[in-house]
Amino acid sequence: MKFGIVTFPGSNCDYDAYHAVTEILGEEATYLWHKDHDLQGSDVIILPGGFSYGDYLRAGAIARFSPIMQEIAAHAKSGAPVIGICNGFQIACEAGLLPGALMRNSHLQFVSAQVRIRVENSGTLFTNLYETHEILRVPVAHGEGRYVASPEVLDDLENDARVIFRYADAKGNISADANPNGSERNIAGIVNDGGNVLGMMPHPERACSPLVGSSDGVRFFESILARVAA
Amino acid sequence: MSKFRIAVHITPRKGLLDPQGKAVSDALHTLGFKAVKNVHVGRYIIIETDSYDAITAEEAVTEMCGKLLANPVTEDFEIESAVPA
């Protein structure tokens, strides 16, 4: 399986994603330049973390108009997997691939920390090797990660089991204390209504080795392989 | 074609938590401006554009706000009248 990792000016987690796919997962990966119009036969697209276009105007607001986003929108529409991590989540929301938006953290500080998230739905393309309500340790690193959407959209996401990850404490409680950015309903990750586009603020690609404090992200990538192989 | 100048005010959607506005409000209270009730911090964008007339320029900027300058989920915008630049 081939992963296409998009590099925007200011992306900085593209190498981490490449490492996770090629070294940990053992699959093929290629960098896709944001000005290109060719996904180079990629099966899975990763919009990586970083600060595309310096976060000018709003995080992700300008990256969404990069030429390659047209092909990525078509890829998503066809039902193929698209993963937006951190800045990639912000870009996916700005592009309308996912509902809602990411706003300035409620405490106004950049947060760089190892956090816990609870798997809310283990039936998805991205989580089928996790247990429901399993607690994962993954890092976050963002200044604008507070997920917001209208109450109606939030209700729809919950009713459709499209909230995939929530910030939780070690016991799995969904509490304000465990919420690193003030996200509505502790939401850390969601999928679109087709279930093929995922956005999340935490970084599974940076939780793929005991060396960096957690391997909980490995099964995120393995889940995609497992589902496609099945 | 003439040159017009249009100012756009973009503010956080009312009712949404505005932590930046709250931080500024708290700082003003600390400075002794106790009468301050609310502060909202947004963006002020000035656009200079060629256009046949003011109305057409304002319509174009409204479209720009919808597509790029403001986030329809989290922000409101107001456009000032176009003035000759």
Short mmCIF file of N, CA and C in Angstrom, two decimals, chain A residues 103-197:
data_model
loop_
_atom_site.label_atom_id
_atom_site.label_comp_id
_atom_site.label_asym_id
_atom_site.label_seq_id
_atom_site.Cartn_x
_atom_site.Cartn_y
_atom_site.Cartn_z
N MET A 103 -9.86 26.21 16.85
CA MET A 103 -9.61 27.58 17.31
C MET A 103 -8.48 27.61 18.33
N ARG A 104 -8.07 28.84 18.66
CA ARG A 104 -7.03 29.04 19.66
C ARG A 104 -7.34 28.26 20.94
N ASN A 105 -6.33 27.61 21.51
CA ASN A 105 -6.51 26.88 22.76
C ASN A 105 -7.15 27.80 23.81
N SER A 106 -8.04 27.26 24.62
CA SER A 106 -8.79 28.11 25.55
C SER A 106 -7.87 28.83 26.54
N HIS A 107 -6.72 28.21 26.88
CA HIS A 107 -5.80 28.85 27.84
C HIS A 107 -4.77 29.72 27.12
N LEU A 108 -4.88 29.82 25.80
CA LEU A 108 -4.04 30.68 24.96
C LEU A 108 -2.59 30.22 24.84
N GLN A 109 -2.21 29.14 25.50
CA GLN A 109 -0.83 28.69 25.43
C GLN A 109 -0.66 27.58 24.41
N PHE A 110 0.50 27.57 23.79
CA PHE A 110 0.86 26.42 22.96
C PHE A 110 1.02 25.23 23.90
N VAL A 111 0.47 24.10 23.53
CA VAL A 111 0.60 22.93 24.40
C VAL A 111 1.40 21.85 23.66
N SER A 112 2.48 21.43 24.30
CA SER A 112 3.31 20.35 23.78
C SER A 112 3.44 19.34 24.89
N ALA A 113 2.73 18.23 24.79
CA ALA A 113 2.66 17.31 25.92
C ALA A 113 2.22 15.93 25.45
N GLN A 114 2.55 14.94 26.25
CA GLN A 114 2.02 13.60 26.05
C GLN A 114 0.63 13.59 26.71
N VAL A 115 -0.40 13.27 25.93
CA VAL A 115 -1.75 13.25 26.51
C VAL A 115 -2.35 11.86 26.35
N ARG A 116 -3.51 11.67 26.94
CA ARG A 116 -4.24 10.40 26.77
C ARG A 116 -5.50 10.66 25.98
N ILE A 117 -5.78 9.75 25.07
CA ILE A 117 -7.05 9.81 24.35
C ILE A 117 -7.74 8.46 24.46
N ARG A 118 -9.06 8.50 24.47
CA ARG A 118 -9.86 7.28 24.57
C ARG A 118 -10.44 6.97 23.20
N VAL A 119 -10.33 5.70 22.80
CA VAL A 119 -10.89 5.27 21.52
C VAL A 119 -12.41 5.16 21.68
N GLU A 120 -13.14 5.98 20.95
CA GLU A 120 -14.60 6.02 21.09
C GLU A 120 -15.30 5.06 20.14
N ASN A 121 -14.64 4.78 19.02
CA ASN A 121 -15.25 3.89 18.03
C ASN A 121 -14.12 3.05 17.42
N SER A 122 -14.14 1.76 17.73
CA SER A 122 -13.07 0.89 17.22
C SER A 122 -13.50 0.16 15.95
N GLY A 123 -14.58 0.65 15.34
CA GLY A 123 -15.06 0.00 14.12
C GLY A 123 -14.65 0.72 12.85
N THR A 124 -13.76 1.70 12.98
CA THR A 124 -13.44 2.51 11.79
C THR A 124 -12.21 1.97 11.06
N LEU A 125 -12.03 2.51 9.88
CA LEU A 125 -10.87 2.21 9.04
C LEU A 125 -9.56 2.45 9.80
N PHE A 126 -9.59 3.39 10.73
CA PHE A 126 -8.35 3.85 11.38
C PHE A 126 -8.16 3.28 12.79
N THR A 127 -9.16 2.59 13.32
CA THR A 127 -9.10 2.19 14.73
C THR A 127 -9.47 0.72 14.96
N ASN A 128 -9.55 -0.08 13.90
CA ASN A 128 -10.10 -1.44 14.07
C ASN A 128 -9.19 -2.39 14.83
N LEU A 129 -7.95 -2.01 15.09
CA LEU A 129 -7.08 -2.87 15.90
C LEU A 129 -7.00 -2.41 17.36
N TYR A 130 -7.80 -1.39 17.69
CA TYR A 130 -7.90 -0.96 19.09
C TYR A 130 -9.17 -1.55 19.70
N GLU A 131 -9.20 -1.53 21.04
CA GLU A 131 -10.43 -1.89 21.74
C GLU A 131 -11.23 -0.61 21.96
N THR A 132 -12.56 -0.73 21.93
CA THR A 132 -13.39 0.43 22.28
C THR A 132 -13.08 0.85 23.71
N HIS A 133 -12.91 2.15 23.90
CA HIS A 133 -12.60 2.76 25.20
C HIS A 133 -11.18 2.45 25.69
N GLU A 134 -10.35 1.92 24.80
CA GLU A 134 -8.94 1.77 25.14
C GLU A 134 -8.31 3.17 25.29
N ILE A 135 -7.36 3.27 26.22
CA ILE A 135 -6.69 4.56 26.45
C ILE A 135 -5.33 4.53 25.75
N LEU A 136 -5.08 5.53 24.92
CA LEU A 136 -3.81 5.62 24.21
C LEU A 136 -3.02 6.82 24.72
N ARG A 137 -1.69 6.68 24.68
CA ARG A 137 -0.83 7.82 25.00
C ARG A 137 -0.21 8.32 23.72
N VAL A 138 -0.49 9.57 23.41
CA VAL A 138 0.03 10.19 22.18
C VAL A 138 0.36 11.65 22.48
N PRO A 139 1.34 12.20 21.75
CA PRO A 139 1.67 13.60 22.00
C PRO A 139 0.76 14.57 21.24
N VAL A 140 0.58 15.75 21.81
CA VAL A 140 -0.02 16.86 21.08
C VAL A 140 1.00 18.00 21.08
N ALA A 141 0.92 18.84 20.07
CA ALA A 141 1.79 20.02 19.97
C ALA A 141 1.08 21.04 19.09
N HIS A 142 0.31 21.91 19.73
CA HIS A 142 -0.46 22.88 18.93
C HIS A 142 -0.88 24.08 19.77
N GLY A 143 -1.12 25.17 19.06
CA GLY A 143 -1.66 26.38 19.70
C GLY A 143 -3.13 26.58 19.37
N GLU A 144 -3.56 25.93 18.28
CA GLU A 144 -4.95 26.10 17.83
C GLU A 144 -5.57 24.72 17.62
N GLY A 145 -5.95 24.12 18.73
CA GLY A 145 -6.47 22.76 18.67
C GLY A 145 -7.83 22.58 19.30
N ARG A 146 -8.47 23.71 19.62
CA ARG A 146 -9.77 23.63 20.30
C ARG A 146 -10.85 23.39 19.26
N TYR A 147 -11.37 22.16 19.24
CA TYR A 147 -12.37 21.80 18.24
C TYR A 147 -13.70 22.45 18.57
N VAL A 148 -14.27 23.14 17.60
CA VAL A 148 -15.59 23.74 17.77
C VAL A 148 -16.47 23.42 16.57
N ALA A 149 -17.75 23.31 16.84
CA ALA A 149 -18.76 23.15 15.79
C ALA A 149 -20.08 23.52 16.44
N SER A 150 -21.10 23.71 15.62
CA SER A 150 -22.41 24.05 16.19
C SER A 150 -22.93 22.86 17.00
N PRO A 151 -23.81 23.12 17.98
CA PRO A 151 -24.36 22.01 18.77
C PRO A 151 -24.99 20.92 17.89
N GLU A 152 -25.63 21.34 16.79
CA GLU A 152 -26.28 20.36 15.91
C GLU A 152 -25.23 19.44 15.26
N VAL A 153 -24.14 20.05 14.82
CA VAL A 153 -23.08 19.26 14.19
C VAL A 153 -22.45 18.31 15.22
N LEU A 154 -22.23 18.82 16.43
CA LEU A 154 -21.64 17.97 17.48
C LEU A 154 -22.56 16.80 17.80
N ASP A 155 -23.87 17.07 17.86
CA ASP A 155 -24.83 15.99 18.14
C ASP A 155 -24.81 14.96 17.01
N ASP A 156 -24.76 15.44 15.78
CA ASP A 156 -24.71 14.53 14.64
C ASP A 156 -23.46 13.64 14.71
N LEU A 157 -22.33 14.27 15.01
CA LEU A 157 -21.07 13.50 15.10
C LEU A 157 -21.19 12.41 16.15
N GLU A 158 -21.76 12.76 17.29
CA GLU A 158 -21.88 11.77 18.37
C GLU A 158 -22.89 10.68 18.03
N ASN A 159 -24.03 11.09 17.47
CA ASN A 159 -25.08 10.11 17.15
C ASN A 159 -24.63 9.13 16.07
N ASP A 160 -23.77 9.61 15.18
CA ASP A 160 -23.28 8.75 14.10
C ASP A 160 -21.99 8.02 14.47
N ALA A 161 -21.57 8.14 15.74
CA ALA A 161 -20.32 7.51 16.21
C ALA A 161 -19.12 7.96 15.38
N ARG A 162 -19.14 9.23 15.00
CA ARG A 162 -18.04 9.78 14.21
C ARG A 162 -17.01 10.52 15.05
N VAL A 163 -17.28 10.63 16.36
CA VAL A 163 -16.21 11.09 17.27
C VAL A 163 -15.37 9.85 17.54
N ILE A 164 -14.12 9.88 17.11
CA ILE A 164 -13.28 8.67 17.16
C ILE A 164 -12.39 8.66 18.39
N PHE A 165 -11.88 9.83 18.75
CA PHE A 165 -11.02 9.94 19.94
C PHE A 165 -11.49 11.12 20.80
N ARG A 166 -11.43 10.90 22.14
CA ARG A 166 -11.65 12.00 23.08
C ARG A 166 -10.50 12.06 24.06
N TYR A 167 -10.17 13.27 24.50
CA TYR A 167 -9.17 13.44 25.55
C TYR A 167 -9.73 12.87 26.86
N ALA A 168 -8.91 12.06 27.54
CA ALA A 168 -9.37 11.38 28.75
C ALA A 168 -8.23 11.32 29.76
N ASP A 169 -8.58 11.01 31.00
CA ASP A 169 -7.53 10.80 31.99
C ASP A 169 -7.12 9.33 31.99
N ALA A 170 -6.20 8.96 32.89
CA ALA A 170 -5.64 7.60 32.87
C ALA A 170 -6.70 6.54 33.10
N LYS A 171 -7.78 6.92 33.79
CA LYS A 171 -8.85 5.95 34.06
C LYS A 171 -9.91 5.95 32.96
N GLY A 172 -9.73 6.81 31.99
CA GLY A 172 -10.70 6.86 30.90
C GLY A 172 -11.82 7.85 31.11
N ASN A 173 -11.72 8.65 32.18
CA ASN A 173 -12.76 9.66 32.41
C ASN A 173 -12.58 10.83 31.43
N ILE A 174 -13.70 11.26 30.88
CA ILE A 174 -13.68 12.41 29.96
C ILE A 174 -13.90 13.66 30.80
N SER A 175 -12.82 14.28 31.22
CA SER A 175 -12.95 15.40 32.16
C SER A 175 -12.32 16.66 31.57
N ALA A 176 -12.68 17.80 32.15
CA ALA A 176 -12.11 19.07 31.71
C ALA A 176 -10.61 19.09 31.98
N ASP A 177 -10.19 18.45 33.07
CA ASP A 177 -8.76 18.43 33.42
C ASP A 177 -7.94 17.69 32.36
N ALA A 178 -8.55 16.71 31.71
CA ALA A 178 -7.83 15.91 30.72
C ALA A 178 -7.84 16.57 29.34
N ASN A 179 -8.55 17.68 29.23
CA ASN A 179 -8.72 18.35 27.93
C ASN A 179 -7.62 19.40 27.75
N PRO A 180 -6.67 19.19 26.84
CA PRO A 180 -5.50 20.07 26.79
C PRO A 180 -5.75 21.40 26.10
N ASN A 181 -6.90 21.57 25.45
CA ASN A 181 -7.08 22.78 24.65
C ASN A 181 -8.48 23.38 24.73
N GLY A 182 -9.37 22.75 25.50
CA GLY A 182 -10.73 23.28 25.61
C GLY A 182 -11.67 22.83 24.51
N SER A 183 -11.30 21.76 23.80
CA SER A 183 -12.16 21.25 22.72
C SER A 183 -13.56 20.93 23.22
N GLU A 184 -14.55 21.23 22.40
CA GLU A 184 -15.93 20.89 22.73
C GLU A 184 -16.03 19.38 22.96
N ARG A 185 -16.67 19.03 24.05
CA ARG A 185 -16.94 17.62 24.39
C ARG A 185 -15.68 16.75 24.36
N ASN A 186 -14.54 17.39 24.63
CA ASN A 186 -13.23 16.69 24.69
C ASN A 186 -12.86 16.00 23.37
N ILE A 187 -13.38 16.51 22.27
CA ILE A 187 -13.15 15.83 20.99
C ILE A 187 -11.70 16.02 20.53
N ALA A 188 -11.05 14.88 20.25
CA ALA A 188 -9.66 14.89 19.79
C ALA A 188 -9.55 14.45 18.33
N GLY A 189 -10.56 13.69 17.86
CA GLY A 189 -10.51 13.21 16.48
C GLY A 189 -11.89 12.81 15.99
N ILE A 190 -12.13 13.09 14.70
CA ILE A 190 -13.44 12.77 14.10
C ILE A 190 -13.22 12.18 12.70
N VAL A 191 -14.29 11.58 12.17
CA VAL A 191 -14.26 11.18 10.75
C VAL A 191 -15.43 11.84 10.02
N ASN A 192 -15.33 11.87 8.69
CA ASN A 192 -16.42 12.42 7.88
C ASN A 192 -17.56 11.41 7.80
N ASP A 193 -18.64 11.76 7.11
CA ASP A 193 -19.79 10.85 7.11
C ASP A 193 -19.51 9.58 6.31
N GLY A 194 -18.53 9.60 5.44
CA GLY A 194 -18.15 8.38 4.73
C GLY A 194 -17.21 7.49 5.53
N GLY A 195 -16.66 8.05 6.61
CA GLY A 195 -15.75 7.28 7.45
C GLY A 195 -14.35 7.12 6.87
N ASN A 196 -14.08 7.79 5.75
CA ASN A 196 -12.76 7.63 5.10
C ASN A 196 -11.83 8.81 5.30
N VAL A 197 -12.35 9.93 5.82
CA VAL A 197 -11.50 11.08 6.11
C VAL A 197 -11.46 11.27 7.62
#
